[in-house]
Short mmCIF file of C-alpha atoms and ligand atoms in Angstrom, two decimals:
data_model
loop_
_atom_site.label_atom_id
_atom_site.label_comp_id
_atom_site.label_asym_id
_atom_site.label_seq_id
_atom_site.Cartn_x
_atom_site.Cartn_y
_atom_site.Cartn_z
CA MET A 26 -6.94 -7.05 48.21
CA THR A 27 -3.36 -8.24 48.65
CA ALA A 28 -0.54 -8.21 46.12
CA LEU A 29 -1.26 -11.91 45.67
CA SER A 30 -4.96 -11.48 44.79
CA GLY A 31 -5.64 -13.18 41.49
CA LYS A 32 -1.98 -14.19 41.06
CA ARG A 33 -1.00 -17.64 39.88
CA ILE A 34 1.84 -19.31 41.72
CA LEU A 35 3.72 -22.37 40.52
CA LEU A 36 5.11 -24.04 43.64
CA VAL A 37 8.00 -26.44 43.07
CA ILE A 38 8.39 -28.68 46.11
CA GLY A 39 11.83 -30.21 46.56
CA GLY A 40 12.78 -33.30 48.54
CA GLY A 41 13.45 -32.28 52.11
CA ILE A 42 11.73 -32.66 55.46
CA ALA A 43 10.62 -29.01 55.13
CA ALA A 44 8.27 -30.19 52.34
CA TYR A 45 5.59 -30.62 55.00
CA LYS A 46 5.71 -26.84 55.57
CA SER A 47 5.04 -26.30 51.86
CA LEU A 48 1.57 -27.71 52.41
CA ASP A 49 0.97 -24.90 54.89
CA LEU A 50 2.53 -22.45 52.41
CA ILE A 51 -0.15 -23.44 49.87
CA ARG A 52 -2.84 -22.43 52.40
CA ARG A 53 -1.12 -19.12 53.20
CA LEU A 54 -0.84 -18.27 49.51
CA ARG A 55 -4.46 -19.18 48.85
CA GLU A 56 -5.67 -17.17 51.87
CA ARG A 57 -4.07 -14.18 50.18
CA GLY A 58 -6.04 -14.74 46.99
CA ALA A 59 -3.45 -16.61 44.91
CA SER A 60 -4.10 -19.82 43.01
CA VAL A 61 -1.39 -22.44 43.39
CA ARG A 62 -0.29 -25.29 41.18
CA CYS A 63 2.38 -27.74 42.41
CA ILE A 64 5.23 -29.70 40.96
CA LEU A 65 6.72 -32.31 43.29
CA THR A 66 10.17 -33.75 42.69
CA ALA A 67 10.75 -37.46 43.27
CA GLY A 68 12.44 -36.54 46.57
CA ALA A 69 9.45 -34.45 47.66
CA GLN A 70 7.19 -37.46 47.20
CA ALA A 71 9.21 -39.30 49.85
CA PHE A 72 7.89 -36.73 52.35
CA ILE A 73 4.47 -35.65 51.07
CA THR A 74 2.07 -36.95 48.43
CA PRO A 75 0.84 -35.28 45.25
CA LEU A 76 -2.65 -36.01 46.56
CA ALA A 77 -2.08 -33.89 49.67
CA ALA A 78 -0.81 -31.02 47.49
CA SER A 79 -3.77 -31.36 45.11
CA ALA A 80 -6.25 -31.44 47.97
CA LEU A 81 -4.88 -28.12 49.21
CA THR A 82 -4.41 -26.41 45.84
CA GLY A 83 -7.67 -27.71 44.35
CA GLN A 84 -5.64 -28.39 41.20
CA ARG A 85 -3.85 -31.41 39.84
CA SER A 86 -0.22 -31.75 40.97
CA HIS A 87 2.53 -32.55 38.49
CA THR A 88 5.39 -34.98 39.00
CA ASP A 89 6.56 -36.50 35.76
CA LEU A 90 8.27 -34.92 32.76
CA PHE A 91 7.17 -37.70 30.44
CA ASP A 92 3.64 -38.13 31.77
CA ARG A 93 1.49 -38.51 28.66
CA GLU A 94 -1.64 -37.18 30.32
CA ASP A 95 0.19 -34.20 31.78
CA GLU A 96 1.80 -33.29 28.47
CA ALA A 97 -1.54 -33.53 26.64
CA ASP A 98 -3.27 -31.57 29.39
CA ILE A 99 -0.91 -28.66 30.04
CA GLY A 100 2.62 -29.53 28.91
CA HIS A 101 5.81 -28.60 30.74
CA ILE A 102 6.42 -25.46 28.70
CA LYS A 103 2.94 -24.14 29.45
CA LEU A 104 3.49 -25.00 33.13
CA ALA A 105 6.60 -22.83 32.97
CA ARG A 106 4.61 -19.90 31.51
CA ASP A 107 1.12 -20.03 32.99
CA ALA A 108 1.84 -18.31 36.29
CA ASP A 109 2.99 -14.99 37.72
CA LEU A 110 5.67 -16.36 40.03
CA VAL A 111 7.54 -19.60 40.62
CA ILE A 112 8.35 -20.49 44.23
CA VAL A 113 10.79 -23.30 44.98
CA ALA A 114 10.20 -24.48 48.55
CA PRO A 115 12.04 -26.27 49.93
CA ALA A 116 14.92 -25.51 47.58
CA THR A 117 17.29 -28.36 48.41
CA ALA A 118 21.04 -28.23 47.80
CA ASN A 119 20.50 -30.56 44.86
CA LEU A 120 17.74 -28.43 43.28
CA MET A 121 19.85 -25.28 43.71
CA ALA A 122 22.82 -27.03 42.08
CA LYS A 123 20.67 -28.16 39.17
CA MET A 124 19.25 -24.66 38.71
CA ALA A 125 22.71 -23.06 38.85
CA GLY A 126 24.06 -25.61 36.36
CA GLY A 127 21.10 -25.45 34.00
CA HIS A 128 20.20 -29.13 34.34
CA ALA A 129 16.89 -30.39 33.01
CA ASP A 130 16.55 -34.04 33.94
CA ASP A 131 13.14 -34.08 35.60
CA LEU A 132 9.94 -32.03 35.47
CA ALA A 133 10.96 -29.55 38.21
CA SER A 134 14.40 -28.73 36.78
CA THR A 135 13.08 -28.61 33.20
CA VAL A 136 10.34 -26.15 34.14
CA LEU A 137 12.83 -24.05 36.13
CA LEU A 138 15.12 -23.89 33.09
CA ALA A 139 12.27 -23.17 30.69
CA THR A 140 10.57 -20.46 32.70
CA ILE A 141 10.88 -16.74 32.09
CA LEU A 142 8.90 -15.91 35.24
CA PRO A 143 10.40 -14.46 38.41
CA ILE A 144 11.64 -17.23 40.72
CA LEU A 145 11.72 -17.15 44.52
CA ILE A 146 13.60 -19.93 46.30
CA ALA A 147 13.37 -20.89 49.97
CA PRO A 148 16.50 -22.95 50.63
CA ALA A 149 16.33 -25.70 53.23
CA MET A 150 19.10 -28.14 54.03
CA ASN A 151 21.51 -29.32 56.66
CA VAL A 152 23.71 -26.52 58.00
CA ARG A 153 26.92 -28.07 56.60
CA MET A 154 25.38 -28.52 53.19
CA TRP A 155 24.28 -24.88 53.29
CA GLN A 156 27.74 -23.69 54.31
CA HIS A 157 29.55 -25.86 51.76
CA PRO A 158 31.44 -23.73 49.22
CA ALA A 159 29.61 -25.51 46.38
CA THR A 160 26.20 -24.45 47.71
CA GLN A 161 27.40 -20.91 48.40
CA ARG A 162 28.83 -20.76 44.85
CA ASN A 163 25.49 -21.93 43.46
CA LEU A 164 23.68 -19.35 45.56
CA THR A 165 25.87 -16.59 44.10
CA ILE A 166 25.18 -17.83 40.56
CA LEU A 167 21.44 -18.00 41.19
CA ARG A 168 21.42 -14.46 42.59
CA GLN A 169 23.35 -13.27 39.51
CA ASP A 170 20.71 -14.99 37.37
CA GLY A 171 18.06 -12.84 39.08
CA VAL A 172 16.65 -15.55 41.35
CA HIS A 173 15.16 -14.15 44.59
CA VAL A 174 15.97 -15.85 47.87
CA VAL A 175 14.09 -15.97 51.17
CA GLY A 176 15.83 -17.51 54.18
CA PRO A 177 17.17 -19.87 55.28
CA ASN A 178 16.67 -19.19 58.96
CA ASP A 179 18.87 -20.13 61.89
CA GLY A 180 17.58 -22.73 64.27
CA ALA A 181 17.35 -26.31 65.36
CA MET A 182 17.50 -28.72 62.46
CA ALA A 183 15.89 -32.11 62.01
CA GLU A 184 19.27 -33.79 62.59
CA ALA A 185 19.70 -32.19 66.05
CA GLU A 186 22.19 -29.69 64.65
CA PHE A 187 21.92 -25.94 64.94
CA GLY A 188 22.58 -23.15 62.43
CA PRO A 189 21.36 -21.68 59.15
CA GLY A 190 19.50 -24.10 56.90
CA ARG A 191 15.92 -24.12 58.19
CA MET A 192 13.42 -23.19 55.53
CA ALA A 193 11.83 -19.76 56.02
CA GLU A 194 8.38 -20.02 57.62
CA PRO A 195 5.39 -20.16 55.22
CA LEU A 196 4.28 -16.68 56.34
CA GLU A 197 7.75 -15.29 55.54
CA ILE A 198 7.71 -16.94 52.10
CA ALA A 199 4.20 -15.61 51.41
CA ALA A 200 5.35 -12.11 52.47
CA ALA A 201 8.40 -12.33 50.16
CA ALA A 202 6.10 -13.38 47.30
CA GLU A 203 3.83 -10.42 48.08
CA ARG A 204 6.77 -8.02 47.97
CA LEU A 205 7.85 -9.43 44.61
CA LEU A 206 4.39 -9.15 43.10
CA ALA A 207 3.46 -5.80 44.67
CA PRO A 208 2.93 -3.31 41.90
CA SER A 209 5.65 -0.75 41.49
CA GLY A 210 6.34 1.73 38.73
CA PRO A 211 4.90 5.05 37.57
CA LEU A 212 1.31 3.74 37.29
CA ALA A 213 1.32 1.61 40.46
CA GLY A 214 -2.09 1.60 42.12
CA ARG A 215 -3.90 3.04 39.06
CA HIS A 216 -6.64 1.36 37.10
CA VAL A 217 -6.24 1.80 33.35
CA ILE A 218 -8.86 0.84 30.76
CA VAL A 219 -7.59 0.30 27.22
CA THR A 220 -9.71 -0.42 24.14
CA SER A 221 -7.97 -2.12 21.25
CA GLY A 222 -8.52 -3.72 17.87
CA PRO A 223 -11.36 -3.39 15.40
CA THR A 224 -15.01 -4.11 16.04
CA HIS A 225 -17.07 -6.47 13.94
CA GLU A 226 -20.58 -5.34 13.06
CA PRO A 227 -22.73 -8.25 11.94
CA ILE A 228 -24.56 -8.23 8.61
CA ASP A 229 -25.99 -11.68 9.40
CA PRO A 230 -24.70 -14.59 11.51
CA VAL A 231 -21.80 -15.26 9.11
CA ARG A 232 -20.87 -11.87 7.63
CA TYR A 233 -19.69 -8.66 9.22
CA ILE A 234 -18.30 -5.18 8.56
CA ALA A 235 -14.77 -4.70 9.90
CA ASN A 236 -11.64 -2.61 9.42
CA ARG A 237 -7.93 -3.24 9.10
CA SER A 238 -6.95 -2.60 12.71
CA SER A 239 -4.72 -5.36 14.12
CA GLY A 240 -4.87 -4.24 17.76
CA LYS A 241 -1.05 -4.23 17.95
CA GLN A 242 -0.82 -0.65 19.25
CA GLY A 243 -3.62 -0.99 21.80
CA HIS A 244 -2.36 -4.33 23.09
CA ALA A 245 1.19 -2.92 23.38
CA ILE A 246 -0.22 -0.03 25.44
CA ALA A 247 -2.08 -2.43 27.75
CA LYS A 248 1.14 -4.39 28.31
CA ALA A 249 3.23 -1.23 28.87
CA ALA A 250 0.68 0.05 31.41
CA ALA A 251 0.78 -3.29 33.26
CA ASP A 252 4.59 -3.20 33.18
CA ALA A 253 4.36 0.28 34.70
CA GLY A 254 2.45 -1.20 37.65
CA ALA A 255 -1.14 -0.39 36.64
CA ARG A 256 -4.10 -2.73 37.01
CA VAL A 257 -5.17 -2.93 33.40
CA THR A 258 -8.51 -3.89 31.85
CA LEU A 259 -8.13 -4.40 28.13
CA ILE A 260 -11.36 -4.39 26.13
CA ALA A 261 -10.32 -6.14 22.93
CA GLY A 262 -12.24 -6.39 19.70
CA PRO A 263 -11.63 -9.44 17.50
CA VAL A 264 -7.85 -9.74 17.04
CA THR A 265 -5.46 -12.62 16.47
CA LEU A 266 -3.04 -11.43 19.17
CA PRO A 267 -2.56 -13.32 22.44
CA ASP A 268 -3.93 -11.71 25.61
CA PRO A 269 -1.08 -9.68 27.15
CA ALA A 270 0.38 -11.16 30.36
CA GLY A 271 -0.69 -9.51 33.60
CA VAL A 272 -3.70 -7.80 32.02
CA THR A 273 -7.41 -8.59 32.47
CA THR A 274 -8.68 -8.97 28.92
CA VAL A 275 -12.37 -8.77 28.03
CA HIS A 276 -13.21 -9.96 24.52
CA VAL A 277 -15.98 -8.22 22.58
CA GLU A 278 -17.18 -8.18 18.99
CA SER A 279 -19.23 -5.08 18.28
CA ALA A 280 -19.04 -1.39 19.21
CA ARG A 281 -22.07 -1.66 21.46
CA GLU A 282 -20.52 -4.61 23.32
CA MET A 283 -17.30 -2.61 23.65
CA LEU A 284 -19.13 0.36 25.19
CA ASP A 285 -20.94 -1.96 27.56
CA ALA A 286 -17.65 -3.62 28.64
CA VAL A 287 -15.97 -0.23 29.18
CA GLU A 288 -18.90 0.96 31.33
CA LYS A 289 -18.69 -2.23 33.39
CA ALA A 290 -14.92 -1.76 33.88
CA LEU A 291 -15.32 1.78 35.29
CA PRO A 292 -14.22 3.47 37.50
CA ALA A 293 -10.71 4.01 36.20
CA ASP A 294 -7.93 6.56 36.59
CA ILE A 295 -6.98 6.55 32.93
CA GLY A 296 -8.91 5.59 29.77
CA ILE A 297 -6.93 4.94 26.60
CA PHE A 298 -9.19 4.42 23.59
CA ALA A 299 -7.03 2.91 20.89
CA ALA A 300 -9.70 0.73 19.26
CA ALA A 301 -10.70 1.39 15.68
CA VAL A 302 -14.39 1.28 16.44
CA ALA A 303 -16.71 0.80 13.46
CA ASP A 304 -18.68 4.00 13.01
CA TRP A 305 -21.72 2.23 11.65
CA ARG A 306 -23.55 -1.00 12.21
CA VAL A 307 -26.14 -2.71 10.07
CA ALA A 308 -29.52 -1.70 11.45
CA ASN A 309 -31.36 -4.51 9.68
CA ALA A 310 -28.82 -7.32 10.24
CA GLY A 311 -30.27 -10.69 9.24
CA GLU A 312 -31.13 -13.14 11.97
CA GLN A 313 -30.44 -15.91 9.44
CA LYS A 314 -27.84 -15.97 6.68
CA ILE A 315 -29.00 -13.63 3.90
CA LYS A 316 -29.42 -15.68 0.72
CA LYS A 317 -28.73 -14.52 -2.84
CA LYS A 318 -31.94 -13.83 -4.74
CA ASP A 319 -31.64 -13.76 -8.56
CA GLY A 320 -29.28 -10.82 -8.70
CA ALA A 321 -31.31 -8.65 -6.29
CA LEU A 322 -28.89 -6.94 -3.90
CA PRO A 323 -29.58 -6.99 -0.18
CA ASN A 324 -30.78 -3.70 1.13
CA LEU A 325 -28.54 -2.96 4.09
CA SER A 326 -29.34 0.11 6.11
CA LEU A 327 -26.74 1.51 8.46
CA ALA A 328 -27.14 3.04 11.92
CA GLU A 329 -24.52 5.08 13.72
CA ASN A 330 -22.67 3.32 16.54
CA PRO A 331 -22.23 5.01 19.90
CA ASP A 332 -18.99 6.98 20.16
CA ILE A 333 -17.40 5.14 23.08
CA LEU A 334 -14.68 7.72 23.77
CA ALA A 335 -17.07 10.70 23.63
CA THR A 336 -19.72 8.91 25.72
CA ILE A 337 -17.25 8.11 28.50
CA ALA A 338 -15.48 11.50 28.32
CA HIS A 339 -18.80 13.31 28.78
CA ARG A 340 -19.96 11.27 31.75
CA SER A 341 -20.27 13.46 34.80
CA GLU A 342 -20.05 10.98 37.66
CA ASP A 343 -17.27 8.58 36.71
CA ARG A 344 -15.24 10.03 33.84
CA PRO A 345 -11.66 8.80 34.24
CA PRO A 346 -9.61 11.91 35.15
CA LEU A 347 -7.29 11.25 32.21
CA MET A 348 -8.79 10.34 28.83
CA VAL A 349 -6.73 9.58 25.75
CA GLY A 350 -8.13 9.13 22.26
CA PHE A 351 -6.51 8.11 19.01
CA ALA A 352 -7.07 9.71 15.66
CA ALA A 353 -6.62 7.49 12.64
CA GLU A 354 -6.38 9.86 9.68
CA THR A 355 -5.43 9.67 6.04
CA GLU A 356 -5.03 13.43 5.49
CA HIS A 357 -4.83 16.71 7.48
CA VAL A 358 -3.74 14.62 10.46
CA ILE A 359 -3.09 17.41 12.98
CA GLU A 360 -6.10 19.50 12.00
CA HIS A 361 -8.45 16.54 12.32
CA ALA A 362 -6.83 15.50 15.60
CA ARG A 363 -7.40 19.00 17.03
CA GLN A 364 -11.06 18.80 16.05
CA LYS A 365 -11.38 15.36 17.66
CA LEU A 366 -9.74 16.58 20.89
CA ALA A 367 -12.47 19.20 21.26
CA LYS A 368 -15.37 17.14 19.96
CA LYS A 369 -14.64 14.02 21.97
CA GLY A 370 -13.79 15.87 25.17
CA CYS A 371 -10.54 14.03 25.90
CA ASP A 372 -7.27 15.32 27.35
CA LEU A 373 -4.92 14.00 24.71
CA ILE A 374 -5.18 12.71 21.17
CA VAL A 375 -2.54 10.41 19.74
CA ALA A 376 -2.81 11.05 16.03
CA ASN A 377 -1.39 8.90 13.29
CA ASP A 378 -1.47 8.72 9.54
CA VAL A 379 -3.07 5.45 8.53
CA SER A 380 -2.81 5.91 4.76
CA ALA A 381 -2.04 2.56 3.11
CA ALA A 382 1.43 3.79 2.06
CA GLY A 383 2.54 4.22 5.69
CA GLY A 384 1.74 0.60 6.63
CA VAL A 385 0.60 1.61 10.14
CA MET A 386 -2.54 -0.55 10.09
CA GLY A 387 -1.27 -4.04 10.87
CA GLY A 388 2.39 -2.92 10.84
CA ASP A 389 4.87 -2.89 13.72
CA SER A 390 5.88 0.77 13.77
CA ASN A 391 4.05 4.04 14.11
CA THR A 392 4.69 7.76 13.75
CA VAL A 393 2.50 9.65 16.17
CA HIS A 394 1.67 13.24 17.05
CA LEU A 395 0.52 14.09 20.56
CA VAL A 396 -2.19 16.73 20.31
CA SER A 397 -3.42 18.41 23.46
CA ALA A 398 -4.51 21.83 24.74
CA SER A 399 -0.84 22.67 25.20
CA GLY A 400 0.14 22.04 21.57
CA VAL A 401 1.45 19.38 19.22
CA GLU A 402 4.44 17.13 19.76
CA THR A 403 5.64 14.83 16.98
CA TRP A 404 7.58 11.71 17.90
CA PRO A 405 10.02 10.01 15.55
CA THR A 406 8.94 6.72 13.96
CA LEU A 407 9.12 4.07 16.69
CA SER A 408 8.07 0.48 17.15
CA LYS A 409 4.53 0.18 18.50
CA ALA A 410 6.03 -1.25 21.70
CA ASP A 411 8.20 1.88 22.12
CA VAL A 412 5.29 4.22 21.34
CA ALA A 413 3.37 2.36 24.07
CA LYS A 414 6.20 2.68 26.61
CA LYS A 415 6.74 6.39 25.91
CA LEU A 416 3.01 7.10 26.05
CA VAL A 417 2.65 5.27 29.36
CA GLU A 418 5.61 7.24 30.81
CA ARG A 419 3.92 10.46 29.69
CA LEU A 420 0.59 9.42 31.19
CA GLY A 421 2.35 8.56 34.45
CA ALA A 422 3.69 12.12 34.58
CA MET A 423 0.29 13.61 33.58
CA ALA A 424 -1.51 11.52 36.20
CA LYS A 425 0.76 13.15 38.77
CA GLY A 426 -0.37 16.58 37.53
CA GLY A 427 2.20 17.21 34.78
CA GLN A 428 1.62 18.81 31.38
CA PRO A 429 0.54 16.62 28.44
N1 CTP B 29 -13.96 6.05 18.91
C1 CTP B 29 -14.84 5.48 19.80
N2 CTP B 29 -16.08 5.08 19.37
C2 CTP B 29 -16.45 5.24 18.09
C3 CTP B 29 -15.55 5.83 17.17
C4 CTP B 29 -14.30 6.21 17.62
O1 CTP B 29 -14.49 5.32 20.97
N3 CTP B 29 -17.64 4.86 17.72
C5 CTP B 29 -12.66 6.51 19.41
C6 CTP B 29 -11.48 5.73 18.88
O2 CTP B 29 -11.16 4.66 19.74
C7 CTP B 29 -10.40 6.80 18.87
C8 CTP B 29 -11.15 8.07 18.58
O3 CTP B 29 -12.50 7.82 18.96
O4 CTP B 29 -9.81 6.95 20.13
C9 CTP B 29 -11.11 8.53 17.16
O5 CTP B 29 -11.40 7.46 16.30
P1 CTP B 29 -11.33 7.68 14.72
O6 CTP B 29 -11.74 6.39 14.06
O7 CTP B 29 -10.02 8.29 14.35
O8 CTP B 29 -12.40 8.79 14.50
P2 CTP B 29 -13.94 8.79 14.39
O9 CTP B 29 -14.52 9.34 15.63
O10 CTP B 29 -14.43 7.45 13.96
O11 CTP B 29 -14.15 9.87 13.24
P3 CTP B 29 -13.87 9.75 11.67
O12 CTP B 29 -14.17 8.33 11.30
O13 CTP B 29 -14.80 10.72 11.10
O14 CTP B 29 -12.44 10.12 11.47
#
């Protein structure tokens, strides 16, 4: 595994003779497990062809802002989002100037203005162009904007001149990309499994039993754990939320599917079970849609679902060392949470009051109590995103051997 394994790179190729090295860069990035998609500027196409780039990436290359097929297929805004890192190589003086000035007059510059992803540029140009105050000014602006820079290197240039301006070698650019994407943060190197959302328990192919969980808290935790450097597997019940960026999301419907997905995702360092799992399923669910029959009510019999948290917490061989459960309560919150801590066999319970009046289910804020063997800690009302961040910080400290 490298820091580039499974990462998606958008490679913007500018118009310079170094564009030929970008073809090698594609191979270096792919060797390290990344997938690469290319945008070629008009200038780049004077040196290399979109076909050559596509042959090496295995994906279609993009060239035109107003290409009807392209816009219908992926669209420039999606191009600017659907990756983990943007690399601009070669970054010509002109491309750097456009980026620094916020121009958007072709596909490459528009995507670079529209993106919120980290950007790494590998400048390449004639030594005098590189040393020109305008280029140096642009470089300063780009650095201030948070753009990362690799190279240029000193050396012989295509025009038989010597000095800085040669594009960094593909291996150097790949290494810089690896450094940028290497996990860092309090949960770096840890695998975290998060369950989130409700489960749907079928009554027949069109009806199901569900609950009011939106998945907002669980999804926020998955994102916060990924932001803290963890490799995150999110097992999500049916929710309307988008999959969080940087997280491997597995979609499930029922409690039994959720348990199965969690077992497949093991081993993990931390398990956070935020899903509102349905306690019961319909034992005699209809294979076909159950029809109304002259006022006779269907006879549904219920069976208990597996308790995912308790099942995993009581596994002997691969229990994650740190297990966190949630307690959704409408009364006696702390008392019930204490009972759940013992019964489920987890290390920490995050308890919250889900009475309708509090608006927690489906809402954007939460008031939680952390219940563990060392006592109870009540946090002020926070946004679900802030609860997630604070919880992840706490788990980072606990994973290093700290108190709950
Ligand atoms: N949980 C689970 N599998 C279940 C039920 C619950 O993994 N079948 C987990 C939840 O994800 C949560 C914790 O157990 O982390 C407590 O869930 P909660 O719904 O509050 O409690 P229940 O165990 O369902 O008990 P009760 O409904 O009696 O409050």
